[in-house]
Short mmCIF file of C-alpha atoms in Angstrom, two decimals:
data_model
loop_
_atom_site.label_atom_id
_atom_site.label_comp_id
_atom_site.label_asym_id
_atom_site.label_seq_id
_atom_site.Cartn_x
_atom_site.Cartn_y
_atom_site.Cartn_z
CA MET A 695 5.31 27.07 -38.38
CA GLU A 696 8.35 26.11 -40.46
CA LEU A 697 10.69 26.81 -37.57
CA LEU A 698 8.45 24.86 -35.22
CA LYS A 699 8.60 21.81 -37.49
CA LEU A 700 12.37 22.06 -37.80
CA GLU A 701 12.89 22.28 -34.03
CA HIS A 702 10.41 19.46 -33.45
CA LYS A 703 12.25 17.17 -35.88
CA LYS A 704 15.56 18.20 -34.34
CA LEU A 705 14.40 17.17 -30.89
CA TRP A 706 12.96 13.82 -31.99
CA ARG A 707 16.05 12.97 -34.05
CA ARG A 708 18.19 12.80 -30.94
CA LYS A 709 18.94 9.20 -30.02
CA SER A 710 18.62 10.02 -26.33
CA VAL A 711 15.05 11.20 -26.89
CA GLN A 712 14.06 8.17 -28.94
CA ILE A 713 15.61 5.72 -26.50
CA GLY A 714 14.17 7.64 -23.55
CA VAL A 715 10.61 7.51 -24.88
CA LEU A 716 11.00 3.80 -25.61
CA LEU A 717 12.33 3.08 -22.12
CA CYS A 718 9.57 5.18 -20.56
CA PHE A 719 6.97 3.20 -22.52
CA LEU A 720 8.54 -0.13 -21.58
CA TYR A 721 8.81 0.74 -17.90
CA ILE A 722 5.38 2.29 -17.34
CA VAL A 723 3.12 0.66 -19.92
CA ILE A 724 4.69 -2.77 -20.41
CA PHE A 725 6.34 -3.48 -17.06
CA GLY A 726 4.13 -1.37 -14.76
CA GLY A 727 0.92 -1.91 -16.74
CA LEU A 728 0.67 -4.98 -18.97
CA LEU A 729 2.83 -7.32 -16.89
CA SER A 730 1.32 -6.05 -13.63
CA TYR A 731 -2.19 -6.79 -14.82
CA GLN A 732 -1.38 -10.12 -16.39
CA TRP A 733 1.35 -11.42 -14.11
CA PHE A 734 2.89 -10.14 -10.90
CA GLN A 735 0.06 -7.96 -9.55
CA PHE A 736 -3.13 -9.75 -10.55
CA GLY A 737 -1.88 -13.15 -11.57
CA SER A 738 -3.15 -15.95 -9.31
CA PRO A 739 -0.60 -16.69 -6.54
CA ASN A 740 1.74 -19.62 -6.86
CA ASP A 741 5.15 -18.97 -5.28
CA PHE A 742 4.83 -16.53 -2.36
CA THR A 743 8.55 -15.79 -2.25
CA SER A 744 8.13 -13.30 -5.08
CA SER A 745 5.40 -11.50 -7.00
CA PHE A 746 7.04 -12.90 -10.12
CA GLY A 747 6.00 -16.33 -8.89
CA ASN A 748 2.37 -15.58 -9.75
CA ASN A 749 0.76 -17.36 -12.64
CA PHE A 750 0.48 -15.57 -15.99
CA ASP A 751 -3.31 -15.46 -15.83
CA GLY A 752 -4.17 -11.95 -14.68
CA TYR A 753 -6.99 -11.36 -17.16
CA THR A 754 -8.84 -14.51 -16.13
CA ASN A 755 -8.13 -13.98 -12.44
CA ILE A 756 -9.46 -10.42 -12.54
CA ARG A 757 -12.68 -11.58 -14.20
CA GLU A 758 -13.15 -14.26 -11.53
CA LYS A 759 -12.59 -11.74 -8.73
CA GLN A 760 -15.03 -9.29 -10.27
CA GLU A 761 -17.62 -12.03 -10.60
CA TYR A 762 -17.12 -13.11 -6.99
CA ALA A 763 -17.43 -9.53 -5.70
CA LYS A 764 -20.77 -9.02 -7.47
CA GLN A 765 -22.55 -10.91 -4.69
CA TRP A 766 -21.59 -8.09 -2.31
CA GLU A 767 -22.22 -5.13 -4.61
CA GLY A 768 -24.47 -2.42 -3.31
CA ALA A 769 -24.87 -0.77 0.07
CA LEU A 770 -21.97 -1.58 2.39
CA THR A 771 -23.89 -2.10 5.62
CA GLU A 772 -22.62 -3.83 8.73
CA GLU A 773 -24.62 -6.92 7.71
CA THR A 774 -22.84 -7.01 4.35
CA LEU A 775 -19.46 -6.49 6.01
CA GLN A 776 -20.13 -9.28 8.49
CA ALA A 777 -21.13 -11.62 5.69
CA MET A 778 -17.98 -10.80 3.72
CA VAL A 779 -15.76 -11.46 6.74
CA LYS A 780 -17.52 -14.72 7.53
CA GLU A 781 -17.16 -15.85 3.93
CA TYR A 782 -13.43 -15.05 4.00
CA GLN A 783 -12.89 -16.99 7.23
CA GLU A 784 -14.66 -20.02 5.81
CA ARG A 785 -12.51 -19.89 2.69
CA VAL A 786 -9.30 -19.59 4.74
CA GLN A 787 -10.14 -22.81 6.57
CA THR A 788 -9.84 -24.80 3.35
CA GLY A 789 -6.12 -24.02 3.20
CA ASN A 790 -6.44 -23.36 -0.51
CA VAL A 791 -4.87 -20.01 -1.40
CA SER A 792 -7.04 -19.56 -4.49
CA ASP A 793 -10.16 -19.70 -2.29
CA TYR A 794 -9.45 -16.77 0.03
CA GLU A 795 -7.31 -14.85 -2.47
CA MET A 796 -10.48 -14.38 -4.47
CA THR A 797 -11.91 -12.13 -1.74
CA ASP A 798 -11.21 -8.42 -1.22
CA TRP A 799 -9.27 -9.34 1.91
CA VAL A 800 -6.77 -6.43 1.86
CA SER A 801 -9.53 -3.82 1.83
CA LEU A 802 -11.60 -5.71 4.40
CA ASN A 803 -8.71 -6.10 6.81
CA SER A 804 -7.85 -2.40 6.51
CA MET A 805 -11.44 -1.42 7.34
CA ILE A 806 -11.54 -3.69 10.39
CA GLN A 807 -8.19 -2.49 11.71
CA THR A 808 -9.29 1.12 11.36
CA LEU A 809 -12.83 0.92 12.70
CA TRP A 810 -12.52 -1.81 15.33
CA PRO A 811 -8.96 -1.47 16.68
CA GLU A 812 -9.96 -2.77 20.13
CA LEU A 813 -10.60 -6.21 18.62
CA GLU A 814 -6.98 -6.64 17.57
CA GLU A 815 -5.04 -9.35 19.40
CA THR A 816 -1.48 -8.05 19.53
CA ASP A 817 -0.04 -11.50 20.26
CA ASN A 818 -1.88 -13.11 17.35
CA PRO A 819 0.40 -13.60 14.30
CA TYR A 820 -2.50 -13.57 11.84
CA ILE A 821 -4.25 -10.56 10.34
CA MET A 822 -7.41 -9.40 12.12
CA LEU A 823 -9.59 -10.64 9.31
CA ASN A 824 -8.64 -14.21 10.21
CA TYR A 825 -9.80 -14.26 13.82
CA VAL A 826 -12.20 -11.38 14.47
CA ASP A 827 -15.76 -12.37 15.35
CA PRO A 828 -18.00 -11.06 12.52
CA SER A 829 -20.89 -10.49 14.93
CA GLU A 830 -18.82 -7.86 16.75
CA LEU A 831 -18.50 -5.71 13.63
CA THR A 832 -21.44 -3.45 14.38
CA ASP A 833 -22.33 0.25 14.03
CA PHE A 834 -20.33 0.60 10.80
CA GLU A 835 -21.36 4.17 9.92
CA VAL A 836 -21.09 5.47 13.49
CA ARG A 837 -17.69 3.82 13.86
CA ARG A 838 -16.47 5.45 10.68
CA GLU A 839 -17.74 8.87 11.71
CA ASN A 840 -15.99 8.60 15.08
CA ALA A 841 -12.82 7.27 13.45
CA VAL A 842 -12.67 10.30 11.13
CA LYS A 843 -13.05 12.67 14.07
CA SER A 844 -10.38 10.82 16.06
CA PHE A 845 -8.05 10.86 13.07
CA LEU A 846 -8.40 14.62 12.68
CA GLU A 847 -7.79 15.10 16.39
CA LEU A 848 -4.65 12.96 16.33
CA ASN A 849 -3.38 15.07 13.41
CA GLY A 850 -3.92 18.21 15.45
CA GLN A 851 -6.61 19.35 13.01
CA THR A 852 -9.02 21.23 15.21
CA GLY A 853 -11.23 24.29 14.97
CA SER A 854 -11.97 25.57 11.48
CA GLU A 855 -9.77 22.93 9.86
CA ARG A 856 -11.71 20.17 11.60
CA GLU A 857 -15.00 21.68 10.52
CA TYR A 858 -13.69 22.03 6.96
CA PHE A 859 -13.13 18.28 6.65
CA LEU A 860 -16.23 17.26 8.58
CA ASN A 861 -18.31 19.38 6.21
CA MET A 862 -16.58 17.72 3.28
CA ASP A 863 -17.19 14.30 4.81
CA ALA A 864 -20.87 15.10 5.33
CA ASN A 865 -21.30 15.18 1.54
CA ILE A 866 -20.40 11.50 1.22
CA ASP A 867 -23.40 9.38 0.30
CA MET A 868 -24.01 6.78 2.97
CA PRO A 869 -24.18 3.86 3.03
CA LEU A 870 -21.12 3.41 0.86
CA GLN A 871 -21.71 1.63 -2.44
CA TYR A 872 -19.27 -1.26 -2.51
CA ARG A 873 -17.62 -2.66 -5.64
CA TRP A 874 -14.50 -4.78 -6.18
CA THR A 875 -11.73 -2.50 -4.92
CA GLU A 876 -8.43 -4.18 -5.77
CA GLY A 877 -8.26 -3.03 -9.39
CA TRP A 878 -9.22 0.57 -8.70
CA SER A 879 -6.91 0.67 -5.69
CA PHE A 880 -3.99 -0.37 -7.90
CA VAL A 881 -4.76 2.37 -10.44
CA THR A 882 -5.44 5.27 -8.08
CA ALA A 883 -3.14 4.47 -5.16
CA ASP A 884 -0.12 2.95 -6.94
CA TYR A 885 0.06 3.09 -10.71
CA ILE A 886 -0.62 6.74 -11.55
CA SER A 887 1.30 8.15 -8.58
CA GLY A 888 4.32 6.06 -9.59
CA CYS A 889 4.42 7.60 -13.07
CA GLY A 890 5.57 11.03 -11.85
CA VAL A 891 9.18 10.17 -11.00
CA VAL A 892 9.57 8.23 -14.25
CA PHE A 893 8.21 11.16 -16.24
CA ALA A 894 10.67 13.48 -14.49
CA ILE A 895 13.63 11.37 -15.60
CA PHE A 896 12.73 11.19 -19.26
CA ILE A 897 11.45 14.75 -19.56
CA ALA A 898 14.78 15.92 -18.16
CA ILE A 899 16.72 13.75 -20.62
CA ALA A 900 14.77 15.14 -23.57
CA ILE A 901 14.29 18.80 -22.57
CA ALA A 902 17.44 19.63 -20.58
CA PRO A 903 19.64 19.96 -23.73
CA VAL A 904 17.15 22.17 -25.62
CA PHE A 905 18.97 25.46 -24.92
CA CYS A 906 22.37 24.43 -23.61
CA GLY A 907 22.66 21.89 -26.41
CA GLU A 908 23.44 24.75 -28.78
CA TRP A 909 26.50 25.56 -26.69
CA HIS A 910 27.34 21.91 -26.23
CA ASN A 911 27.23 21.25 -29.99
CA ASN A 912 28.98 24.51 -30.93
CA THR A 913 26.10 25.63 -33.15
CA ARG A 914 25.94 29.19 -31.84
CA SER A 915 27.65 30.65 -34.89
CA LEU A 916 25.27 28.74 -37.17
CA ILE A 917 22.23 30.15 -35.37
CA THR A 918 23.47 33.70 -35.88
CA THR A 919 23.18 33.22 -39.66
CA THR A 920 19.54 32.16 -39.61
CA LYS A 921 16.72 34.46 -40.72
CA TYR A 922 14.98 34.03 -37.35
CA GLY A 923 15.74 36.21 -34.35
CA TRP A 924 17.05 34.87 -31.06
CA ASN A 925 13.80 35.48 -29.24
CA LYS A 926 11.75 33.74 -31.90
CA ILE A 927 14.05 30.72 -31.83
CA ALA A 928 13.86 30.63 -28.04
CA VAL A 929 10.06 30.81 -28.02
CA THR A 930 9.91 28.06 -30.62
CA LYS A 931 12.14 25.85 -28.49
CA VAL A 932 9.76 26.42 -25.58
CA LEU A 933 6.73 25.47 -27.68
CA VAL A 934 8.47 22.35 -29.00
CA SER A 935 9.43 21.32 -25.48
CA PHE A 936 5.84 21.56 -24.28
CA LEU A 937 4.67 19.75 -27.39
CA PHE A 938 7.09 16.92 -26.66
CA THR A 939 5.86 16.69 -23.07
CA LEU A 940 2.28 16.49 -24.31
CA GLU A 941 3.24 13.82 -26.85
CA LEU A 942 5.03 11.74 -24.22
CA TYR A 943 2.08 12.09 -21.86
CA THR A 944 -0.38 11.12 -24.59
CA ILE A 945 1.61 8.03 -25.61
CA ILE A 946 1.98 6.74 -22.07
CA ILE A 947 -1.38 7.68 -20.58
CA PHE A 948 -3.59 6.64 -23.49
CA SER A 949 -1.78 3.30 -23.58
CA SER A 950 -2.27 2.95 -19.83
CA ILE A 951 -5.98 3.75 -20.04
CA LEU A 952 -6.39 1.26 -22.88
CA LEU A 953 -4.78 -1.48 -20.77
CA GLN A 954 -6.99 -0.54 -17.83
CA ILE A 955 -10.13 -0.84 -19.95
CA ILE A 956 -9.00 -4.18 -21.39
CA PHE A 957 -8.13 -5.76 -18.04
CA LEU A 958 -10.39 -3.98 -15.53
CA GLY A 959 -13.15 -2.58 -17.70
CA THR A 960 -15.23 0.30 -16.33
CA GLU A 961 -17.12 -1.67 -13.73
CA GLY A 962 -17.07 0.05 -10.35
CA ALA A 963 -16.19 3.52 -11.62
CA ASP A 964 -18.95 4.96 -9.45
CA MET A 965 -17.57 3.40 -6.27
CA PRO A 966 -16.66 5.96 -3.55
CA ILE A 967 -12.97 6.26 -2.71
CA GLN A 968 -13.84 5.41 0.92
CA CYS A 969 -14.03 1.76 -0.18
CA ILE A 970 -10.29 2.03 -0.88
CA LYS A 971 -9.39 4.14 2.16
CA ILE A 972 -12.15 4.23 4.72
CA LEU A 973 -10.98 7.50 6.35
CA ALA A 974 -10.87 9.49 3.12
CA VAL A 975 -13.18 12.49 3.46
CA ALA A 976 -13.49 13.67 -0.15
CA PRO A 977 -16.95 12.88 -1.60
CA TRP A 978 -15.41 11.51 -4.78
CA THR A 979 -15.83 8.37 -6.83
CA VAL A 980 -12.80 6.39 -7.96
CA LEU A 981 -13.33 7.65 -11.52
CA GLN A 982 -13.17 11.25 -10.32
CA ALA A 983 -10.04 10.38 -8.35
CA GLU A 984 -8.43 8.87 -11.45
CA ILE A 985 -9.29 11.92 -13.57
CA TYR A 986 -7.76 14.18 -10.94
CA GLU A 987 -4.57 12.12 -10.78
CA TYR A 988 -4.10 12.13 -14.54
CA GLY A 989 -4.75 15.88 -14.52
CA TYR A 990 -2.15 16.30 -11.77
CA LEU A 991 0.36 14.30 -13.80
CA LEU A 992 -0.20 16.42 -16.91
CA LEU A 993 0.06 19.79 -15.15
CA ALA A 994 3.08 18.64 -13.12
CA SER A 995 4.73 17.55 -16.37
CA PHE A 996 4.13 20.96 -17.92
CA GLY A 997 5.36 22.72 -14.80
CA TYR A 998 8.49 20.59 -14.68
CA THR A 999 9.12 21.26 -18.37
CA GLY A 1000 9.19 25.00 -17.69
CA ILE A 1001 11.66 24.54 -14.83
CA VAL A 1002 13.91 22.29 -16.92
CA LEU A 1003 13.94 24.88 -19.71
CA LEU A 1004 15.23 27.47 -17.27
CA CYS A 1005 17.96 25.08 -16.12
CA SER A 1006 18.86 24.48 -19.76
CA ALA A 1007 19.08 28.20 -20.48
CA LEU A 1008 21.36 28.81 -17.50
CA ALA A 1009 23.71 25.87 -18.07
CA LYS A 1010 26.30 25.51 -20.81
CA THR A 1011 26.56 21.72 -20.95
CA ASN A 1012 23.94 19.04 -21.35
CA TYR A 1013 25.25 17.07 -18.39
CA VAL A 1014 25.02 19.95 -15.94
CA SER A 1015 21.54 20.81 -17.18
CA ILE A 1016 20.29 17.24 -16.78
CA ILE A 1017 21.84 16.84 -13.33
CA ILE A 1018 20.35 20.10 -12.06
CA SER A 1019 16.95 19.25 -13.56
CA LEU A 1020 16.88 15.84 -11.89
CA ALA A 1021 18.16 17.28 -8.62
CA ILE A 1022 15.16 19.62 -8.48
CA VAL A 1023 12.93 16.56 -8.04
CA PHE A 1024 15.10 13.95 -6.36
CA VAL A 1025 16.94 16.09 -3.80
CA PRO A 1026 13.71 17.40 -2.19
CA MET A 1027 12.32 13.85 -2.15
CA ALA A 1028 15.48 12.63 -0.40
CA ILE A 1029 15.54 15.33 2.29
CA LEU A 1030 11.78 15.71 2.75
CA GLN A 1031 11.63 13.66 5.95
CA PHE A 1032 14.24 15.86 7.67
CA PHE A 1033 12.18 19.05 7.26
CA PRO A 1034 9.51 20.36 9.63
CA LEU A 1035 5.92 20.01 8.48
CA TRP A 1036 5.76 23.47 6.91
CA GLY A 1037 8.94 22.71 4.94
CA GLN A 1038 7.56 19.38 3.72
CA LYS A 1039 4.40 21.09 2.51
CA ALA A 1040 6.44 23.72 0.67
CA LEU A 1041 8.60 21.08 -1.06
CA ASP A 1042 5.48 19.11 -2.03
CA LEU A 1043 4.52 21.96 -4.35
CA ILE A 1044 7.54 21.26 -6.57
CA PRO A 1045 6.44 19.26 -9.63
CA PHE A 1046 6.48 15.50 -8.95
CA VAL A 1047 7.66 15.91 -5.35
CA GLY A 1048 4.14 15.94 -3.96
CA SER A 1049 1.76 13.05 -4.55
CA SER A 1050 -1.55 12.88 -6.35
CA THR A 1051 -2.69 10.40 -3.67
CA ASP A 1052 -3.27 13.36 -1.33
CA ILE A 1053 -6.89 13.04 -2.43
CA PHE A 1054 -7.10 10.23 0.13
CA ARG A 1055 -5.60 12.39 2.89
CA THR A 1056 -6.45 15.47 4.96
CA ASN A 1057 -3.38 17.62 4.32
CA THR A 1058 -4.02 21.37 4.16
CA TYR A 1059 -2.36 24.71 3.49
CA HIS A 1060 -3.25 27.97 5.20
CA LEU A 1061 -3.09 30.99 2.93
CA PHE A 1062 -4.46 34.47 3.71
CA GLY A 1063 -6.61 33.09 6.46
CA TYR A 1064 -8.14 30.36 4.29
CA THR A 1065 -7.85 26.62 4.72
CA ILE A 1066 -7.04 24.97 1.38
CA TRP A 1067 -7.09 21.21 0.85
CA SER A 1068 -3.68 20.15 -0.49
CA PRO A 1069 -4.89 18.54 -3.79
CA TYR A 1070 -6.10 21.95 -4.97
CA LEU A 1071 -2.62 23.47 -4.67
CA LEU A 1072 -0.75 20.35 -5.78
CA ILE A 1073 -2.49 20.50 -9.14
CA THR A 1074 -2.12 24.26 -9.71
CA VAL A 1075 1.16 25.45 -8.17
CA PRO A 1076 3.51 23.23 -10.27
CA ILE A 1077 2.19 24.58 -13.57
CA ILE A 1078 2.35 28.14 -12.20
CA LEU A 1079 6.01 27.62 -11.22
CA GLY A 1080 6.75 26.32 -14.71
CA LEU A 1081 5.08 29.26 -16.42
CA ILE A 1082 6.97 31.71 -14.21
CA CYS A 1083 10.25 30.15 -15.32
CA LEU A 1084 9.54 30.53 -19.05
CA PRO A 1085 10.21 34.27 -19.61
CA PHE A 1086 13.42 34.00 -17.59
CA ALA A 1087 14.51 31.02 -19.67
CA VAL A 1088 13.86 32.81 -22.97
CA ARG A 1089 15.57 36.04 -21.91
CA SER A 1090 18.52 34.27 -20.32
CA TRP A 1091 19.29 32.17 -23.38
CA ALA A 1092 18.70 34.98 -25.89
CA ARG A 1093 20.95 37.34 -23.89
CA ARG A 1094 23.74 34.80 -23.52
CA ALA A 1095 23.51 33.75 -27.16
CA LYS A 1096 24.05 37.33 -28.36
CA ILE A 1097 27.18 37.81 -26.31
#
């Protein structure tokens, strides 16, 4: 315990760690969270040339949107959808941005484009929601069912894979229970998924020097005089690294959840994710989706920590260790599009390379004759990779330190 406390203090005393945690907090919580809610994401529109032209009234604007959406809450039938579209078109005619901006127009337009593509006028410069005849938006549930089947067919997902997702889709409670989607869409489709890359940067800055820092700072001879063995010191460094990752995660995520509760509240947590993406087949609510995404972020962080520790044990300078650690995430992301599909799926299993938003998709892996939905592997493989790296990191550093 004494050694653990010493190593923990040693890590937090580094200026790079302190500045890194501060910058991570500022970027994710303040810039990505607080200012997004209050200003450039949910602030009422003013200057359309930039999101920063929005008014600084996000809290009030969110409450007004939630209040407006309450008139449509409940079963999302074709009659409800038609009424929502008609209401939007009437508000657009006023020419007042604040009138139609109050509606859930992004979600509505996405549904219409997906389920009634034949109604699109390719030469019309306006979005479909502006000109489509509400009375033509019929057979909502049948249209969605057929759209899911067509989507799977276009993806080449036939046979057992097709049945796998159709069986999953059959568990969705219909009709869908509509709530205001914009807030939950921001959290589950944008905010949480964007945290991964930022976490990778600051975890690498903090953890990459853990082992190689002893070489970098010429403290090897000092370590040899301690009463602790090399292996014990190495294991302690591993524990401290994981503790730091958990602390960073706790600081950022608890702050993010607090902001979410303050600005969005918990209203609509039981809404199905199909209200955000109509072709999603998972029978999940948005709250379940959020819990999964935060779980993915935590396990990916732990997995990445294990990989970074191995890089640190193999390198002799902090700079090389940090560069290699960052390259493990950013190089695969940069070259992902040039790989065949099987290669892309393999790279997605690297911590932070894949996306937690796969819960809205129908990506799969085929292992030992089984079809596995990608979110199941994306949340488990990264932590497994990290744990596999740990014994090699400990042995590598202890062996090199003794030489």
